[in-house]
Short mmCIF file of C-alpha atoms in Angstrom, two decimals:
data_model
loop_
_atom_site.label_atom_id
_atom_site.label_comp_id
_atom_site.label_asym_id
_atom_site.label_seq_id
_atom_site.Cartn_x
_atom_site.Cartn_y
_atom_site.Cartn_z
CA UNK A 9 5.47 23.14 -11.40
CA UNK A 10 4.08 21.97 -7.97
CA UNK A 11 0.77 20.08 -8.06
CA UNK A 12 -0.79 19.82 -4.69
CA UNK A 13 -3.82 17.47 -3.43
CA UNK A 14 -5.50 17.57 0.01
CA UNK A 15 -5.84 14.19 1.53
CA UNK A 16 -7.15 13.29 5.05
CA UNK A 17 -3.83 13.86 6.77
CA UNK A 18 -2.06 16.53 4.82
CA UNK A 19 -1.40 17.74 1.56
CA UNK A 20 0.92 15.83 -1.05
CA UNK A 21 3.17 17.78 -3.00
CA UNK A 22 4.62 16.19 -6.34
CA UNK A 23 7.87 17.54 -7.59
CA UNK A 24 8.33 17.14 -11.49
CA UNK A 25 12.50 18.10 -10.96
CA UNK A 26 11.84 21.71 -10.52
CA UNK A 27 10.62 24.14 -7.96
CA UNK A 28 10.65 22.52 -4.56
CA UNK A 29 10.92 25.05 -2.11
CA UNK A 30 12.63 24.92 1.17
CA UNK A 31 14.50 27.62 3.55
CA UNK A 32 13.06 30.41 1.25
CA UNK A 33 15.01 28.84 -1.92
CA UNK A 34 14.43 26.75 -4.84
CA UNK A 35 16.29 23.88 -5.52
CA UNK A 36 16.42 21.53 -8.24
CA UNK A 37 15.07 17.98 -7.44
CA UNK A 38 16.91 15.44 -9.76
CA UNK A 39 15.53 16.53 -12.69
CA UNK A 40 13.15 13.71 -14.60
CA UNK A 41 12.11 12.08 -11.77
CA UNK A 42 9.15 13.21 -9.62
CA UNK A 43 9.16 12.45 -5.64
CA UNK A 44 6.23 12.97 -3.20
CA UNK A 45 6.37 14.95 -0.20
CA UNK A 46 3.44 14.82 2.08
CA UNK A 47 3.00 17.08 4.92
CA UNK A 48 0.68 17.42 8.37
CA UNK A 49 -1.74 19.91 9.03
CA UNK A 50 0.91 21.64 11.20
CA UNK A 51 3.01 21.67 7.91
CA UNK A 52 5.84 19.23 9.71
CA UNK A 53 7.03 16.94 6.89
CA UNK A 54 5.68 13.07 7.77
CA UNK A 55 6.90 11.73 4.42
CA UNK A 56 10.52 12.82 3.56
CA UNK A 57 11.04 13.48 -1.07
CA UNK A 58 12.26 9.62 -1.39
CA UNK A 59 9.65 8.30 -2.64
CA UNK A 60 8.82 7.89 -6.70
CA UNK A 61 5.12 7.03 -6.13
CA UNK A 62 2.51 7.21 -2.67
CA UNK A 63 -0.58 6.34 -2.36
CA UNK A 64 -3.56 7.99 -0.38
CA UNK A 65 -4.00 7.55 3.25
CA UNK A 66 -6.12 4.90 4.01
CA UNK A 67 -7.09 4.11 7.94
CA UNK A 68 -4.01 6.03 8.60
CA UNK A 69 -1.44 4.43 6.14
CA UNK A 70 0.03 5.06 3.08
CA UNK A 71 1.85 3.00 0.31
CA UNK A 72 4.88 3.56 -0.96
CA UNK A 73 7.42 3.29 -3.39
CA UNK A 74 11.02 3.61 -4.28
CA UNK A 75 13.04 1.78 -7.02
CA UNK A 76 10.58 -0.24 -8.36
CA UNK A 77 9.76 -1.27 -4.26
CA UNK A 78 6.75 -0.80 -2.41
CA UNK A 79 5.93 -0.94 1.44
CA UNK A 80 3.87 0.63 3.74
CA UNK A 81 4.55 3.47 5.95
CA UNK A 82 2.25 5.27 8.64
CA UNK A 83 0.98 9.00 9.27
CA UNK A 84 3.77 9.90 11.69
CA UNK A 85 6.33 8.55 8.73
CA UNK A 86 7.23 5.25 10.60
CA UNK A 87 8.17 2.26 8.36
CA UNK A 88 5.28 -0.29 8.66
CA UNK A 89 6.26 -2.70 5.80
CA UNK A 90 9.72 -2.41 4.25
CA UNK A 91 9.75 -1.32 0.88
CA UNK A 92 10.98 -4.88 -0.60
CA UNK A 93 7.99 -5.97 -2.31
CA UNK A 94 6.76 -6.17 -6.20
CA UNK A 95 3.14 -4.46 -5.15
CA UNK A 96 1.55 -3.85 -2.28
CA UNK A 97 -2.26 -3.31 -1.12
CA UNK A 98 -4.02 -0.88 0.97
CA UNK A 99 -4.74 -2.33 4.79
CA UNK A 100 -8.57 -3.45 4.51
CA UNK A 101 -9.41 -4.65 7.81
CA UNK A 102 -6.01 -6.04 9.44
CA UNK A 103 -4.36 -7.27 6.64
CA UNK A 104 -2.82 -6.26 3.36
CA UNK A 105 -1.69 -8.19 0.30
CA UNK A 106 2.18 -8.31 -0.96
CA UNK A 107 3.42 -9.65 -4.14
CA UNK A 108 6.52 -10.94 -4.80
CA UNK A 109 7.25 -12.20 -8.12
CA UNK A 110 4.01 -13.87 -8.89
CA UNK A 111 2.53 -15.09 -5.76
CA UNK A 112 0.66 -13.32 -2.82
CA UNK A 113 1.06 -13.48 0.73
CA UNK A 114 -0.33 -10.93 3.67
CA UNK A 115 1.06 -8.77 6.41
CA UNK A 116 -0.52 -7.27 9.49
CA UNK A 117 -0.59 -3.76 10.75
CA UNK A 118 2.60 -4.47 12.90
CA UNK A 119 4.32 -5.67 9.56
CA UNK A 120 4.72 -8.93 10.31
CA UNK A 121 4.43 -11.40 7.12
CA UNK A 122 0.98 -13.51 8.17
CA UNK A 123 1.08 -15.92 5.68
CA UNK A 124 3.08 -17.79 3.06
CA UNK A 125 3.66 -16.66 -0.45
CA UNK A 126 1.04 -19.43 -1.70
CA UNK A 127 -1.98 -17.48 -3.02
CA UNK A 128 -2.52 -16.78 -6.82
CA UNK A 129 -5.10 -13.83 -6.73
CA UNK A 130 -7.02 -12.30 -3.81
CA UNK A 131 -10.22 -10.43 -3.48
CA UNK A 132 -11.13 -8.08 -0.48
CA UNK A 133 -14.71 -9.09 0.54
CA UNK A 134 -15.54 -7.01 3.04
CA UNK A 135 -15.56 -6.53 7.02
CA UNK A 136 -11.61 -7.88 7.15
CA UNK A 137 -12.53 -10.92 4.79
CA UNK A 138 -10.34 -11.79 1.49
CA UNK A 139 -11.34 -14.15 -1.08
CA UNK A 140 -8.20 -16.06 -2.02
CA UNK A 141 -6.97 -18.42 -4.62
CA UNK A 142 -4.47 -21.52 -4.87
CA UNK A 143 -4.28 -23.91 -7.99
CA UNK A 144 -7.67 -22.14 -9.73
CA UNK A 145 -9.74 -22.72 -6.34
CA UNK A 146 -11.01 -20.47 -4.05
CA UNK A 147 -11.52 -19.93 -0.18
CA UNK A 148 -11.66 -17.79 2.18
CA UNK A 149 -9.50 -16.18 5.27
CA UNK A 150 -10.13 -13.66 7.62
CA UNK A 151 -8.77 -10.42 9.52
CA UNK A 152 -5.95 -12.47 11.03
CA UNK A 153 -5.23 -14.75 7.70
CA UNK A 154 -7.19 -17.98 9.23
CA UNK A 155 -8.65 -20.35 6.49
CA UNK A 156 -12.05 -20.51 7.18
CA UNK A 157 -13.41 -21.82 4.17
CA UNK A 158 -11.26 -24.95 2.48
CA UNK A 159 -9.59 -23.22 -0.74
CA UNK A 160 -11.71 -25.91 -2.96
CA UNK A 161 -14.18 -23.58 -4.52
CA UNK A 162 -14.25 -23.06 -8.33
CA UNK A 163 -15.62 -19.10 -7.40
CA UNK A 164 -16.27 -16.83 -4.66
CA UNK A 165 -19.02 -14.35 -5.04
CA UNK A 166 -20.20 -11.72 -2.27
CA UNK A 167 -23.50 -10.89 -1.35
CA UNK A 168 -25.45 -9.32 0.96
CA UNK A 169 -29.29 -9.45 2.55
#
């Protein structure tokens, strides 16, 4: 069985061992484990059968995961984030939030690590902006990880006019 779901970029195809077809034959993909294949509207395969779980394209990137490892790769297949993390979260804005063990930290669209592993929960705002928390207080950073609130809040709430 082949389940198929049409996302922005191309259609994911999840293999449950059996039935993955390729050069007009079927061959058995290691059977008990599922893997995700994800292809382009041209049908050119951007996202190779590694991968035990993916998740939809967002702004042109998808997470990823394989042995219990998630990172972030883009719609031509390139490896954004390596998959060395405990969790990872969808780009909002510039940034996107990786766990390791129990803290959080953030990367940028290039990849590169932006902050410290220092933050004890996170909450996307909006417009770029992430609520974060250190020690049971909260602050706020920005697109580019900047403090610009002091982490000395005892909540953050959002609002709007």
């Amino acid at each position: 069985m082949v389940l198929a779901c049409l996302f922005l970029t191309g259609r994911f195809y999840k293999t449950n061992g059996f039935n993955y077809k390729t050069n007009k034959k079927t061959e058995k993909i290691r059977k008990g484990f599922s893997r995700y294949v994800a292809i382009n509207k041209y049908v050119k395969e951007i996202i190779p059968t590694i991968y035990n779980d993916v998740s939809n394209f967002y702004e042109g990137f998808v997470t990823v995961r394989k042995n219990h490892k998630w990172g972030i790769i883009d719609s031509t297949g390139k490896i954004i984030v390596p998959k060395k993390y405990f969790r990872i979260w969808r780009f909002n804005g510039n940034l996107a939030a990786v766990l390791n063990k129990n803290k959080f930290a953030f990367v940028d669209k290039t990849g590169k690590k932006v902050t410290d592993f220092k933050y004890d929960n996170f909450q996307y705002i909006e417009e770029g902006f992430y609520a974060v928390r250190v020690n049971d207080k909260w602050g706020v950073i920005n697109k580019i990880a900047k403090e610009i609130t002091p982490i000395k809040y005892d909540d953050v709430y959002t609002f709007s006019n």
